[in-house]
Short mmCIF file of C-alpha atoms in Angstrom, two decimals:
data_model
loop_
_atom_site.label_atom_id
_atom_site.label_comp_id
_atom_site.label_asym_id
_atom_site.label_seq_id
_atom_site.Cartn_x
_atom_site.Cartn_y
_atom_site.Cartn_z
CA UNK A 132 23.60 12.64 -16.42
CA UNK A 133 20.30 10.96 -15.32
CA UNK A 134 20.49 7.63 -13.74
CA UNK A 135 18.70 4.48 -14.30
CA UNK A 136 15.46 4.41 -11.97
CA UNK A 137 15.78 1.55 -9.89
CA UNK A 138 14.04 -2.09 -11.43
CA UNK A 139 11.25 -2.99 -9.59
CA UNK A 140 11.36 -6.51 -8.11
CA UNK A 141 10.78 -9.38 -10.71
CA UNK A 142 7.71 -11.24 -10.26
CA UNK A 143 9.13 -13.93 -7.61
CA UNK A 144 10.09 -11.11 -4.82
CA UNK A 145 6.28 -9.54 -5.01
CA UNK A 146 4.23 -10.22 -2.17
CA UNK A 147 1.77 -13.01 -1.98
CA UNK A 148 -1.41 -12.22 -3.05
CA UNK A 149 -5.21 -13.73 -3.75
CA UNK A 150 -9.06 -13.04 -3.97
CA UNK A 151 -10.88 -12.40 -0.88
CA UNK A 152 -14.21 -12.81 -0.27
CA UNK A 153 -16.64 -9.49 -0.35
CA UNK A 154 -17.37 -9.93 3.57
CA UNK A 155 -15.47 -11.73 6.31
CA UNK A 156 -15.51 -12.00 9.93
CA UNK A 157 -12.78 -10.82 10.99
CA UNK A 158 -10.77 -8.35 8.82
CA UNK A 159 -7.24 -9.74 10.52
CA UNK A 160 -7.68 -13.19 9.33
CA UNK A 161 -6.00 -14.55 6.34
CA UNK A 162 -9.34 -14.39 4.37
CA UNK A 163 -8.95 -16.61 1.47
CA UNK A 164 -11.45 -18.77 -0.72
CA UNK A 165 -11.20 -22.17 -0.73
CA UNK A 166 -10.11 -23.06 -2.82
CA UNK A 167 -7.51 -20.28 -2.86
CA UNK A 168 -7.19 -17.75 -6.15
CA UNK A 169 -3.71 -16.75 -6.10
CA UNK A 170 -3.17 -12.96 -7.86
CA UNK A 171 0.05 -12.22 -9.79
CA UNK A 172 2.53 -9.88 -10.27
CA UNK A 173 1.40 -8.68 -13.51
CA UNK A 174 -2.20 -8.81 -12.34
CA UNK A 175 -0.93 -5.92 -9.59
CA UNK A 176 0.91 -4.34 -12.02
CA UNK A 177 -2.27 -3.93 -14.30
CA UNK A 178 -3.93 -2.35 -11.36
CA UNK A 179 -1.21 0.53 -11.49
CA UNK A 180 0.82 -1.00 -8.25
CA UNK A 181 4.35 -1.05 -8.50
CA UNK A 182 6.51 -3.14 -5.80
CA UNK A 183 10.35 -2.87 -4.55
CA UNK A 184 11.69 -5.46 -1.97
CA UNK A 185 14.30 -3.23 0.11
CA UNK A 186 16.81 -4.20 2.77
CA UNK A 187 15.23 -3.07 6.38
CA UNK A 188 17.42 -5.52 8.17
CA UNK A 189 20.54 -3.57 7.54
CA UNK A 190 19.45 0.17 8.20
CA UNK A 191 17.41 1.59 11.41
CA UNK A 192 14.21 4.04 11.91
CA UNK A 193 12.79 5.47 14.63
CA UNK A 194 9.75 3.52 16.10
CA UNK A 195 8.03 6.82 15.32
CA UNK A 196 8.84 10.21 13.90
CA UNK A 197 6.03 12.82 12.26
CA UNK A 198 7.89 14.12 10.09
CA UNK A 199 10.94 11.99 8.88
CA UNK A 200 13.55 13.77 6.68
CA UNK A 201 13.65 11.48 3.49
CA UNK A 202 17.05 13.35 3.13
CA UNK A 203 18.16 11.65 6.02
CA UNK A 204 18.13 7.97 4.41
CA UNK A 205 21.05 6.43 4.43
CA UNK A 206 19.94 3.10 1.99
CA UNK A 207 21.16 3.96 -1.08
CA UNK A 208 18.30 2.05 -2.79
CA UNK A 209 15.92 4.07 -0.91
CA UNK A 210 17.96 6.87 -1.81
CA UNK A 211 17.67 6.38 -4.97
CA UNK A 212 14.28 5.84 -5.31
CA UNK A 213 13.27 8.84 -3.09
CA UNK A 214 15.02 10.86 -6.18
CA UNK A 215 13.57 8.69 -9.00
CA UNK A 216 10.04 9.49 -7.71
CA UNK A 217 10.47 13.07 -6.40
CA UNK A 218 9.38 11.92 -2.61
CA UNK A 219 10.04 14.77 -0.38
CA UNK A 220 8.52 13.80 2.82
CA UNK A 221 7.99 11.05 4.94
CA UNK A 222 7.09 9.86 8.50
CA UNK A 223 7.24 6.71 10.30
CA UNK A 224 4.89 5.04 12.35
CA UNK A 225 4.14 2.04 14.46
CA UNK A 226 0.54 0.14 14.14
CA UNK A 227 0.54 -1.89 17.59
CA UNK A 228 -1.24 -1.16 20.78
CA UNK A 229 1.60 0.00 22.61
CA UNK A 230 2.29 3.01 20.49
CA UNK A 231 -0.79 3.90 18.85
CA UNK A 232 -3.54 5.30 21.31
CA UNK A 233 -7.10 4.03 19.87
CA UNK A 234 -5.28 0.88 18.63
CA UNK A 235 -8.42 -1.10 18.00
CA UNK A 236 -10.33 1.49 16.65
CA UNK A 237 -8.21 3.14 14.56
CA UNK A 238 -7.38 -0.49 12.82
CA UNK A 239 -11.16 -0.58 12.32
CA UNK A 240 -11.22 2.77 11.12
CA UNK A 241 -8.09 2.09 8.30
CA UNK A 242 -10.29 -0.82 6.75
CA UNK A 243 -13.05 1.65 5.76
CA UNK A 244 -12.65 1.06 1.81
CA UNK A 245 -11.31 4.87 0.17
CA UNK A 246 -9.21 6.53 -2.44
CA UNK A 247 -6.83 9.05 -2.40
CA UNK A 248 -6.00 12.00 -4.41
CA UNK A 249 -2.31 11.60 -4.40
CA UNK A 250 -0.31 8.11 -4.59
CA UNK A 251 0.16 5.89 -1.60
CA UNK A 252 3.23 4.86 -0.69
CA UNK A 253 4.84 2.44 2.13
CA UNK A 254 7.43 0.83 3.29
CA UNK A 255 7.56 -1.84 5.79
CA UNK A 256 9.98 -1.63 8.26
CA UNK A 257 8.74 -4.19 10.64
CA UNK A 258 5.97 -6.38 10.96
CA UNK A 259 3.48 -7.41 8.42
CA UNK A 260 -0.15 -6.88 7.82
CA UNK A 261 -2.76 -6.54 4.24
CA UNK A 262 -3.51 -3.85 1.80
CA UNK A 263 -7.12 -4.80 0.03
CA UNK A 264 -7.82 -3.35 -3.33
CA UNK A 265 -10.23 -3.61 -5.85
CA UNK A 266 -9.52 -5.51 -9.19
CA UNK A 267 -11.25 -4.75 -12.44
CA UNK A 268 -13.71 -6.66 -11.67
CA UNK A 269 -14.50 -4.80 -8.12
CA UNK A 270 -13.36 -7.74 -6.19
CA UNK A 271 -10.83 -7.79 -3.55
CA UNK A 272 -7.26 -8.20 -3.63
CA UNK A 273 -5.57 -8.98 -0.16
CA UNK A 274 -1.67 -8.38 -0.61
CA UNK A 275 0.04 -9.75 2.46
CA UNK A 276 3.28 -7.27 2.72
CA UNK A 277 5.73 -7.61 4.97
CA UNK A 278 9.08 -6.42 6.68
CA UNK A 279 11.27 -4.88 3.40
CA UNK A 280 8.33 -4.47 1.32
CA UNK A 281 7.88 -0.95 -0.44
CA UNK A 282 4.70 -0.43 -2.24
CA UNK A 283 3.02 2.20 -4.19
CA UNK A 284 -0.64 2.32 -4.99
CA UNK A 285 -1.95 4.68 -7.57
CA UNK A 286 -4.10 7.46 -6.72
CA UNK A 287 -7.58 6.97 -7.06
CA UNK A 288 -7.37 2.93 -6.37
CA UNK A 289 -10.17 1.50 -4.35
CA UNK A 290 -8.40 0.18 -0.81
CA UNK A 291 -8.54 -0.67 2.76
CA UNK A 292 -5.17 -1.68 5.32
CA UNK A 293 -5.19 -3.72 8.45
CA UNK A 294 -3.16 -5.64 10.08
CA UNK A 295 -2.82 -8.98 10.61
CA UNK A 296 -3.15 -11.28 13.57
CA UNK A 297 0.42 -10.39 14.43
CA UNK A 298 -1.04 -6.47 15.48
CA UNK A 299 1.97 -4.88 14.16
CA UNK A 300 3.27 -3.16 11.55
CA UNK A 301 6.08 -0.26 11.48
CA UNK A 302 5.88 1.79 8.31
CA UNK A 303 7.16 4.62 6.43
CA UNK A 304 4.93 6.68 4.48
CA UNK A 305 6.55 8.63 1.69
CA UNK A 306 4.87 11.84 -0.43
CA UNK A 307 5.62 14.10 -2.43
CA UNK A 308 5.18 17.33 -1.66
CA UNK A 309 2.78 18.50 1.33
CA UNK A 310 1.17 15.40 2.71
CA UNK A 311 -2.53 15.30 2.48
CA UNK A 312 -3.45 12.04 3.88
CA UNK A 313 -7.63 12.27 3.43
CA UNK A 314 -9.80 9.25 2.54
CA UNK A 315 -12.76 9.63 0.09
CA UNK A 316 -14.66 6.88 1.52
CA UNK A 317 -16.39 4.75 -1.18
CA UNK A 318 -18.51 5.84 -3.46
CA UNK A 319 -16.75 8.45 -5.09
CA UNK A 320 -17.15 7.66 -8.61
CA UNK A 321 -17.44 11.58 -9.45
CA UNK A 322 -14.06 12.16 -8.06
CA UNK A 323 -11.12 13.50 -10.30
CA UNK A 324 -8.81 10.89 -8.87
CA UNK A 325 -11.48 8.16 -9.46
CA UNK A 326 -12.12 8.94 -12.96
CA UNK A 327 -8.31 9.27 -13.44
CA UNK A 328 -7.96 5.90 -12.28
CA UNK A 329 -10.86 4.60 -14.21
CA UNK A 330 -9.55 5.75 -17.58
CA UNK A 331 -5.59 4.58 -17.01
CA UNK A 332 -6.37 0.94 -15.52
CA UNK A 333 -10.26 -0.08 -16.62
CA UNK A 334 -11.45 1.48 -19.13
CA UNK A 335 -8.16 1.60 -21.42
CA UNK A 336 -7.54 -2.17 -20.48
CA UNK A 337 -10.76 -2.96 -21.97
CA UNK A 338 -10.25 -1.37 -25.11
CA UNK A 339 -7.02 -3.49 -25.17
#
């Protein structure tokens, strides 16, 4: 008997999100217009993100482990939605400069805007920080996810991560299959996963 996948959060649980402007100072900063355009739920959702807000107060993870068993989770939500999506790796790490050598460079280096070729995944276990992405109209989105937030974006989705003024964020990444974790830095319009993207969230929304 297959179960019910598990309901993603309704709209009120999603993370706060709004329209940043194309350049800013610092990339840690808040980094909204003024006045502020808020971004919705469904406006993420149209963008191929989906959102779950998990419990991370009542379950522990290593500060850092490379690899994590996903078989080893003990939240039956995350359970659950480990099977529902076929995720059969993980690892966990911890963005802050007292357990990430390179700290400020490697921050700088995660806000290079890229794609993937696979879907990304996270859950935040601890801290907070931003995940950019580019709407249909190629501006940014700056979704401020914190502690119990588990977020997907789909592969081939324009993006960048930092973290806030905070500096810290502890994270599990989740993939199925091998991981392959390379960036295609921007442009890669040519790119299967780009084109992929292009047809399921812009071009077909157009036509709608």
């Amino acid at each position: 008997m297959t179960s019910t996948p598990v309901p993603q959060a309704p709209d009120s649980e999603w993370p706060e999100a709004w329209i940043m402007p194309d350049e800013v100072e610092d990339q840690k900063d808040m980094n909204k217009l003024n006045p502020n355009v808020p971004v919705t739920a469904n406006q993420m959702r149209e963008l191929g993100i989906a959102f779950w807000k998990m419990d991370a107060d009542s379950y522990t993870y290593p500060v850092k482990a490379i690899p994590w068993d996903p078989r080893d989770a003990t939240d039956p939500k995350l359970m659950q939605i480990r099977d529902d999506r076929g995720y059969s790796y993980a690892d966990i790490i911890t963005v802050h400069p007292d357990h990430l050598p390179g700290y400020e460079e490697k921050v700088k280096s995660f806000f290079e805007e890229h794609i993937h070729d696979a879907e990304e995944i996270r859950y935040i276990l601890g801290g907070s920080g931003f995940f950019d992405v580019r709407n249909k109209e190629d501006k940014w989105i700056r979704v401020h996810i914190r502690k119990g937030d588990l977020m997907t974006l789909p592969e081939g989705i324009y993006h960048r991560f930092t973290v806030d003024k905070d500096d810290m964020i502890h994270a599990m990444r989740l993939f199925i299959g091998q991981p392959v974790w390379t960036p295609f830095n921007r442009p890669c319009e040519d790119h299967p996963s780009r084109k992929k993207f292009v047809h399921m969230y812009i071009d077909e929304k157009k036509e709608d």
